[in-house]
XYZ file of C-alpha atoms in Angstrom:
457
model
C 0.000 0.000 0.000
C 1.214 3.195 -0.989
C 2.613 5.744 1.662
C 0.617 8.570 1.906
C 2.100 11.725 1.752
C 1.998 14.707 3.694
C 3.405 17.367 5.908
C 2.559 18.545 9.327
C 0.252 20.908 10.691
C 1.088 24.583 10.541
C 3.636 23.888 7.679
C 3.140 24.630 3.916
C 4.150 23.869 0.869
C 5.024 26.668 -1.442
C 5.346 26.712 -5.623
C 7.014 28.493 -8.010
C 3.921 31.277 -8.003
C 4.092 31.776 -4.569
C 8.070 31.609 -4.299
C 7.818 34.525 -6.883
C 5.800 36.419 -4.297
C 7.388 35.438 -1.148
C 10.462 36.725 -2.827
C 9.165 39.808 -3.327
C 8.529 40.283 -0.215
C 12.052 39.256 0.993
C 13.043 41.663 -1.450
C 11.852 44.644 -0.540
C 12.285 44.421 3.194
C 15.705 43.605 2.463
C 16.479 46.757 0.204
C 14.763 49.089 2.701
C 16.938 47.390 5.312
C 20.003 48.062 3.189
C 19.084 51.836 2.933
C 19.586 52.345 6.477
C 22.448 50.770 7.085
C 22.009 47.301 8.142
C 24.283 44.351 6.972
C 23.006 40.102 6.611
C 24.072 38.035 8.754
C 22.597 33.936 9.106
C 22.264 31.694 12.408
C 21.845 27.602 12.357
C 18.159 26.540 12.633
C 19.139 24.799 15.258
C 20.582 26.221 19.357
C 21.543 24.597 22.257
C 18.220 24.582 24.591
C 20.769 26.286 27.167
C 20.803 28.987 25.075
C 16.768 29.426 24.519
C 15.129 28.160 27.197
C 14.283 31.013 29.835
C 14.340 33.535 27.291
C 10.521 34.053 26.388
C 9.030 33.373 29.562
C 6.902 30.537 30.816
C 4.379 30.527 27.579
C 7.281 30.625 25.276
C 9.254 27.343 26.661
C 6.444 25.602 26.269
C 6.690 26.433 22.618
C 10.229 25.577 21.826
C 10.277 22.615 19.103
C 13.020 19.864 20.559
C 15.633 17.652 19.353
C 16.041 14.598 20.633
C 19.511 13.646 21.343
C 21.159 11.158 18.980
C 21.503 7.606 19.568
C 20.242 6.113 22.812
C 18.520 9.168 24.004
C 17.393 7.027 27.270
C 20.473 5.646 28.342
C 20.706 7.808 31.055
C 17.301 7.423 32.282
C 16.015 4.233 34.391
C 12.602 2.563 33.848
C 11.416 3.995 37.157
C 12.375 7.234 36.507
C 10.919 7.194 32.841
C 7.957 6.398 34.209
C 8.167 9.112 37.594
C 9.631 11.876 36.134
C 7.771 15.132 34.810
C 7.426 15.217 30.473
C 9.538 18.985 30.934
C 12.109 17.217 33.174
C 12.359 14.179 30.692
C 12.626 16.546 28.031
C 15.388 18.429 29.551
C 17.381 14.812 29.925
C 16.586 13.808 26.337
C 17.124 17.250 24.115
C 20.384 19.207 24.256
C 19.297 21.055 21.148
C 16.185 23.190 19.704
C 15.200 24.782 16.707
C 15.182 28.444 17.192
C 11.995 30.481 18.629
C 12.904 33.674 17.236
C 15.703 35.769 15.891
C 16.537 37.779 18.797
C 18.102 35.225 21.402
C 20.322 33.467 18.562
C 21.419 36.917 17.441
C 22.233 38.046 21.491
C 24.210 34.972 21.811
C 26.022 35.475 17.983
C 26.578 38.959 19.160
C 28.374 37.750 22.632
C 29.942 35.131 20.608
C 31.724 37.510 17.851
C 31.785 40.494 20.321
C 35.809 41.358 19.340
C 34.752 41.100 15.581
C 31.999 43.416 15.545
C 32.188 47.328 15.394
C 29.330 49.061 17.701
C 27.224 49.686 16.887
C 26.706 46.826 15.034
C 23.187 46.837 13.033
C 22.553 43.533 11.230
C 18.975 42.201 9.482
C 18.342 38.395 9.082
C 15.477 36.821 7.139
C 15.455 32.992 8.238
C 12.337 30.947 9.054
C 11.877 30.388 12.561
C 9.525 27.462 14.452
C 7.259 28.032 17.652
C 4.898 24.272 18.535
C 1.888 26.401 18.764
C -1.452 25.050 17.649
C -2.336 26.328 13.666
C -4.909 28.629 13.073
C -4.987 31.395 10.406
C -2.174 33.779 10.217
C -0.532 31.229 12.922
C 2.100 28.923 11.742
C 4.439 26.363 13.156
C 7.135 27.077 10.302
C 7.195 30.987 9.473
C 9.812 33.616 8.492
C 10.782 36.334 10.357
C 12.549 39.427 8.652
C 14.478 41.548 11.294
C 16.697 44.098 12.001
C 18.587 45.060 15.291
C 20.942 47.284 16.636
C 23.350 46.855 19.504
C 26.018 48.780 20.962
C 23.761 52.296 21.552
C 21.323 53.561 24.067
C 19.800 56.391 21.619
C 16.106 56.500 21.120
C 17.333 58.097 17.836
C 17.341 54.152 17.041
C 13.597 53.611 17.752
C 12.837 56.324 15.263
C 14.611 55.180 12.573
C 12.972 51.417 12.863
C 9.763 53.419 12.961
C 10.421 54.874 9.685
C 11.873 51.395 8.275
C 8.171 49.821 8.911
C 6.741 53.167 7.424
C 8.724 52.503 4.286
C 8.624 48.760 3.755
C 4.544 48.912 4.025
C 4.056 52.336 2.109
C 5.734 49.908 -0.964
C 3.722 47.412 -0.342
C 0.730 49.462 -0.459
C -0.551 47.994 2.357
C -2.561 50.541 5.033
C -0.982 49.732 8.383
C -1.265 51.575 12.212
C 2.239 51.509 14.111
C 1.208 50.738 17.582
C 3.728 51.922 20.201
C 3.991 51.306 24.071
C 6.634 51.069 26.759
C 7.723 48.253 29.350
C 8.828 51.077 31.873
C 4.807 52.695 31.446
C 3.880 49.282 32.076
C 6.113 48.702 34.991
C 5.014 51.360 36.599
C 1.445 50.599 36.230
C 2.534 47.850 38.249
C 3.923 49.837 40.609
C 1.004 51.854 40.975
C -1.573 49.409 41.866
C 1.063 47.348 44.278
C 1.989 44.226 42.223
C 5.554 44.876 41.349
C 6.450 41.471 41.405
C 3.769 40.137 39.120
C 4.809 42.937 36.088
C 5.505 39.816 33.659
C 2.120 38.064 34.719
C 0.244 41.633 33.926
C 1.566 42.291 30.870
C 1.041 38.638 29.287
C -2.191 39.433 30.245
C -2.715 42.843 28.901
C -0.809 41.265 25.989
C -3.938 39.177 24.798
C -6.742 41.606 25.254
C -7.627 41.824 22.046
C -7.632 38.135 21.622
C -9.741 36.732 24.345
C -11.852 40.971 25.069
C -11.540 42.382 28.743
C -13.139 40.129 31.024
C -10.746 36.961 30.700
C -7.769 39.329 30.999
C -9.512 40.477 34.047
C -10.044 36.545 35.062
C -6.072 35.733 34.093
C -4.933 38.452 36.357
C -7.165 37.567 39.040
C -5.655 33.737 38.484
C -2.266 35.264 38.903
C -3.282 37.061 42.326
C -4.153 40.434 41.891
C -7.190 41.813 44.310
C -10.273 42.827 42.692
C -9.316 46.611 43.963
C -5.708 46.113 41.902
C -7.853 44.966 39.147
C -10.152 47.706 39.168
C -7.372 49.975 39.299
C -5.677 48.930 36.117
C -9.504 49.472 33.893
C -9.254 53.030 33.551
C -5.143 53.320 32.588
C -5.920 49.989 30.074
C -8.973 51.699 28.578
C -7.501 55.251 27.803
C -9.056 56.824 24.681
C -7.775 59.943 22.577
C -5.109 61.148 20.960
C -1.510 60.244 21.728
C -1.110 63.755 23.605
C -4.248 63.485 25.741
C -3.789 59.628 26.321
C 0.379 60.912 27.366
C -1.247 63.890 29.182
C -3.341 61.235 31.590
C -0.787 59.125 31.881
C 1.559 61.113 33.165
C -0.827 62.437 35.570
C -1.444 58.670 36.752
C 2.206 57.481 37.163
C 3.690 60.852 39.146
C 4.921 59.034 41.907
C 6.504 56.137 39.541
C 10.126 57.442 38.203
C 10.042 54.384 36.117
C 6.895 55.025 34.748
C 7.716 58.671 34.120
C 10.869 57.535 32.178
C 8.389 55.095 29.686
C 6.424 58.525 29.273
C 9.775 61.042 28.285
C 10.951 57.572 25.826
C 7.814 57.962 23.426
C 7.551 61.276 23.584
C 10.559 61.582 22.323
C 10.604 58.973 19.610
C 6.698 60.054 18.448
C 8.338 64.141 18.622
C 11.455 63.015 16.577
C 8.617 61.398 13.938
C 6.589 64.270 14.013
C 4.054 63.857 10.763
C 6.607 62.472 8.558
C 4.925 58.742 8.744
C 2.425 58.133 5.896
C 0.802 55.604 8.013
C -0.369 56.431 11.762
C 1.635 55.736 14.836
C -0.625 55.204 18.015
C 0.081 55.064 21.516
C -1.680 52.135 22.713
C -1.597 51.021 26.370
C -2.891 47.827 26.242
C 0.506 46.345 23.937
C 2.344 44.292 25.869
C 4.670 41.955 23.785
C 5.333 39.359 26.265
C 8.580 38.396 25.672
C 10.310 39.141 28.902
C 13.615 40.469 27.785
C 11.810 43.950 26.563
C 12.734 46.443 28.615
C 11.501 49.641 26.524
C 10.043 50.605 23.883
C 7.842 48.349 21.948
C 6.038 48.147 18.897
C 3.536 46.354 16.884
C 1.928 46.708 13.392
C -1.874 46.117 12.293
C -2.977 45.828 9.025
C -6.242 47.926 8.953
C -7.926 46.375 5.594
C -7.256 42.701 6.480
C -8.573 40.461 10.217
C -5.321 39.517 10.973
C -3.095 39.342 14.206
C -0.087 41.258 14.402
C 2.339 41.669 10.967
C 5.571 43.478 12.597
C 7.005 43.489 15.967
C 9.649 44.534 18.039
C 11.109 46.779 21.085
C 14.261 47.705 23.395
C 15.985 45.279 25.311
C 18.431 46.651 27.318
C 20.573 43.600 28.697
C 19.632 40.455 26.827
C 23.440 39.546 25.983
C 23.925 39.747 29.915
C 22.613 36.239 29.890
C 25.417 35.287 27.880
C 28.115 36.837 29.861
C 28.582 40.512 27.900
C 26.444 42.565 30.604
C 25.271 46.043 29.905
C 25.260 45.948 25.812
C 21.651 47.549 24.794
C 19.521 46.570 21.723
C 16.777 47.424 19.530
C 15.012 45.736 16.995
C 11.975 44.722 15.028
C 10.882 42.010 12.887
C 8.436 41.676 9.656
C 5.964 38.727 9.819
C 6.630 37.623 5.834
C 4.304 34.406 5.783
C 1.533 37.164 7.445
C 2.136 39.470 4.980
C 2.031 37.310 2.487
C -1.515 36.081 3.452
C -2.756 40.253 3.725
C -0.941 40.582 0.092
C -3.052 37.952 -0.638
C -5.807 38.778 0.089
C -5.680 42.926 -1.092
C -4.104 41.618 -4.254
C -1.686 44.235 -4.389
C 1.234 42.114 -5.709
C 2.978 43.944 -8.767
C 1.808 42.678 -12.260
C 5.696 41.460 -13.001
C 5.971 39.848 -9.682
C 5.761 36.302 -11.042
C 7.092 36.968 -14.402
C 9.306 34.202 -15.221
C 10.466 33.161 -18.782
C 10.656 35.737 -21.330
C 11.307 33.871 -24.597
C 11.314 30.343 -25.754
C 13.215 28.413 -28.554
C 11.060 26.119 -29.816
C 13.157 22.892 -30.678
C 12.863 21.620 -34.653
C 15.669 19.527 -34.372
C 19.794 18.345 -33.362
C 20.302 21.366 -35.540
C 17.965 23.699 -34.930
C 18.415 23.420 -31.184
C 22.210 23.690 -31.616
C 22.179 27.226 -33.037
C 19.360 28.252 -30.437
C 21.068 27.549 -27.761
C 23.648 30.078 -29.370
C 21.210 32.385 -29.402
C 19.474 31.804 -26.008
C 23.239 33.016 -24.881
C 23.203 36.107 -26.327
C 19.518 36.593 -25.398
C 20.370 35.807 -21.532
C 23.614 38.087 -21.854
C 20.735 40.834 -22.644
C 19.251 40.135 -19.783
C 16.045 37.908 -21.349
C 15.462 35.264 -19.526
C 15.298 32.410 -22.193
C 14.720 28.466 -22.456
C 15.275 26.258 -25.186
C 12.543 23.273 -24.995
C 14.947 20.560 -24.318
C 12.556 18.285 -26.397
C 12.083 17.872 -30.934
C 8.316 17.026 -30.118
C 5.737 18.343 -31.588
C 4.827 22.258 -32.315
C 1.611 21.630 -30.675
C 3.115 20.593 -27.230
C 5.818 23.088 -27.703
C 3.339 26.118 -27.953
C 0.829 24.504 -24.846
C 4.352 24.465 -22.727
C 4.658 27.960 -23.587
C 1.273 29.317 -22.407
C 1.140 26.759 -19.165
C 4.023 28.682 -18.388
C 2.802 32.318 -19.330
C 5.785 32.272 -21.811
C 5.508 36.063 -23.519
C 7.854 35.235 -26.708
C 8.184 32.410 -28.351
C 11.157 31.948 -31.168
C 11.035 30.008 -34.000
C 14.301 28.808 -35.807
C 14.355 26.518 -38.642
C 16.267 25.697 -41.559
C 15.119 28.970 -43.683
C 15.880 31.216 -40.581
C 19.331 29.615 -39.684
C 20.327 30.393 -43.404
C 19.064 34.005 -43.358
C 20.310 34.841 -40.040
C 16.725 35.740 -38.933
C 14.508 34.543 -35.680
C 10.482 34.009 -36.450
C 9.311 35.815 -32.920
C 5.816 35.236 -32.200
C 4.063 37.204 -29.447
C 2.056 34.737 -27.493
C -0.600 37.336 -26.208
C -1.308 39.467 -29.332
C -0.798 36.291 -31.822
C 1.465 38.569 -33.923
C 4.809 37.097 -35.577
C 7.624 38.703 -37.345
C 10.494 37.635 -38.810
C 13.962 39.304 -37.256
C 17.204 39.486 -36.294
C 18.849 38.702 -32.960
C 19.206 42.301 -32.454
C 15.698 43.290 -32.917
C 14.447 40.464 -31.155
C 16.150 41.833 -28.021
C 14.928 45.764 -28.507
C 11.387 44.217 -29.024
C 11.753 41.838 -25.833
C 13.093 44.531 -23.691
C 11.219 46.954 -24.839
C 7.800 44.988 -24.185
C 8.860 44.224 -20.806
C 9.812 48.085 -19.883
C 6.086 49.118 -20.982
């Protein structure tokens, strides 16, 4: 019986149509990157769990894909304790390796690793897929790319502004309507602060974190299930429901958090960074109290990105993390980064259409194959077509016409060439334009003017 075939949940498949697109997209965040100074740099799918586990809190262990070890994984592990011993615990003892969670943590410990190599600040982008065991729904995957961009080595907010600008950029050429939602970890720590609960700042702002996802009254139930009182829990409604603009939602703030110097400090970060932007975004920037980004090494600003003509979760991320190398022995080196969601905005491009009309153009002109001949002086020609700049096949096959010309339009083949005996002996190319039916007979040169020319128009 015949296998059948597959892949797993929250993976996909993707062909040559939506490789054309996908690269597109990889494309253009990767110029605008370029523009402002960032240089590549590539990780191994795979870390030591030492070196992600702890870094995304609680939530975000749970999520890490592992490796078992190789060989006899259990060797070190008795029957009674197999059968004893806590699934995390047993996973711990069977997995020194995981495939990455994100970008950020591999890049930390890269940084730490290469710290006398590097010149601070050192800004670097990386576009690599990354995997997270959550459970597939849409816009969720278990297999996804993330696009992102960092810098390290500098404490200036100047930083934040130019990132804000990068997502500005990237999604104005996409054409794709967006609001930049911006928050702070201090503003948030000092909410804390305020209502008593200090300790608990990580378990508030995973809450907070989800409020759009599961609407006020289960964040209210989570935080009560972490062990705030209903009074701390009333307090918080008010400073997690603030309405207006970003200078009357700043203005109550600031009024609220007085007595919190930490909190005042969130408040003087975006102003600065939203007074540095000014009105020189073409897409909105909001102040938005209820963003959290739980990932607990942010330590200031943060920042997410909604697309407002699609339902879909967030499409760029990021923030300031002020001592995440620390954990790998360089203490005291501040960062700053954000990433693009690709395989997200892929599914918005999707769905708004707005993919350029030469995005999946492929072949330009084919050679259609009469013969040992024939096909021997096309493929002289298909060199001096491709050193133009055409991109050109010769159908490897002397079938018939017939099948020759379906190939062509399966393949949305604009040019098809036709050599034969006659032509070879005048020095001329039959070039037949597949959408408008019409053929004339040239030469080389004006077969590359007409190609190139078509293709500018």
């Amino acid at each position: 019986m015949a296998q059948k075939t597959g892949i797993p949940k929250g993976t996909r498949d993707f062909g040559t149509v939506e490789m054309a697109r996908r690269n597109y997209i990889f494309d253009t965040i990767r110029s605008v990157y370029r523009l402002y100074g960032f240089s590549q740099i590539e990780t191994p799918a795979m870390e030591n769990l030492s070196t992600l586990m702890g870094k995304y809190g609680e939530e975000g262990d749970k999520l890490l894909f592992k490796i078992l070890n190789s060989g006899d994984f259990k060797r070190s592990v008795s029957a009674v304790q197999y059968e004893e011993t806590a699934p995390a615990a047993l996973a711990a003892r069977f997995c020194e390796k995981g495939l990455r969670y994100d970008l950020t943590v591999p890049f930390a410990r890269y940084v730490v690793q290469h710290r006398d190599e590097l010149q601070m600040p050192f800004k670097r982008y990386q576009i690599q897929p990354v995997w997270r065991a959550d459970r597939p729904q849409k816009g969720r995957y278990r297999e996804f790319y993330q696009c992102d961009a960092d810098v390290v080595g500098s404490d200036s907010l100047l930083n934040e502004v130019e990132l804000m600008q990068i997502i500005d950029e990237v999604f104005t050429r996409f054409g794709i309507r967006v609001c930049i939602k911006i928050n702070n970890r201090k503003v948030l720590s000092g909410m804390a602060e305020l209502i008593g609960a200090a300790d608990k700042i990580v378990d508030i702002t995973v809450a907070i974190d989800k409020l759009d996802k599961i609407g006020i009254d289960k964040v209210n139930e989570e935080l009560a299930s972490v062990g705030l009182s209903e009074v701390q829990i009333r307090m918080l409604q008010p400073i997690i429901a603030l309405s207006g603009t970003n200078a009357e939602k700043m203005a109550v703030l600031r009024n609220v958090l007085t007595d919190s110097e930490v909190g005042r400090k969130g408040c003087d970060e975006i102003e600065f960074v939203l007074d540095k932007l000014g009105d020189t975004l073409r897409n909105p920037i909001e102040f938005d109290l209820t963003l959290a980004r739980g990932l607990n090494y942010y330590t200031g600003c943060i920042f997410e990105v909604k697309a407002l003509d699609v339902e879909i979760g967030s499409i760029t991320g990021g923030g300031r993390y002020d001592n995440l190398t620390g954990i790998f022995g360089l203490p005291g080196l501040s960062g700053v980064g954000i990433s693009f969601g690709a395989d997200r905005i892929y599914d918005v491009l999707n769905q708004l259409d707005l993919y350029p009309a030469a995005t999946c153009a492929g072949v330009d002109l084919l050679f259609i194959n009469f013969g040992v001949s024939e096909s021997a002086h096309c493929l002289s020609l298909a060199r001096e077509t491709r050193a133009a700049g055409i991109a050109t096949e010769v159908y490897p096959d002397a079938v018939k016409m017939k099948k020759q010309m379906n190939y062509a339009n399966a393949r949305n083949i604009p040019f098809v060439a036709l050599v034969g005996e006659s032509e070879m002996q005048e020095g001329r190319i039959s070039l037949k334009n597949m959408i408008t039916g019409e053929q004339r007979n040239l030469t080389l040169e004006e077969v590359i003017n007409c190609i190139i020319h078509t293709s500018a128009i």
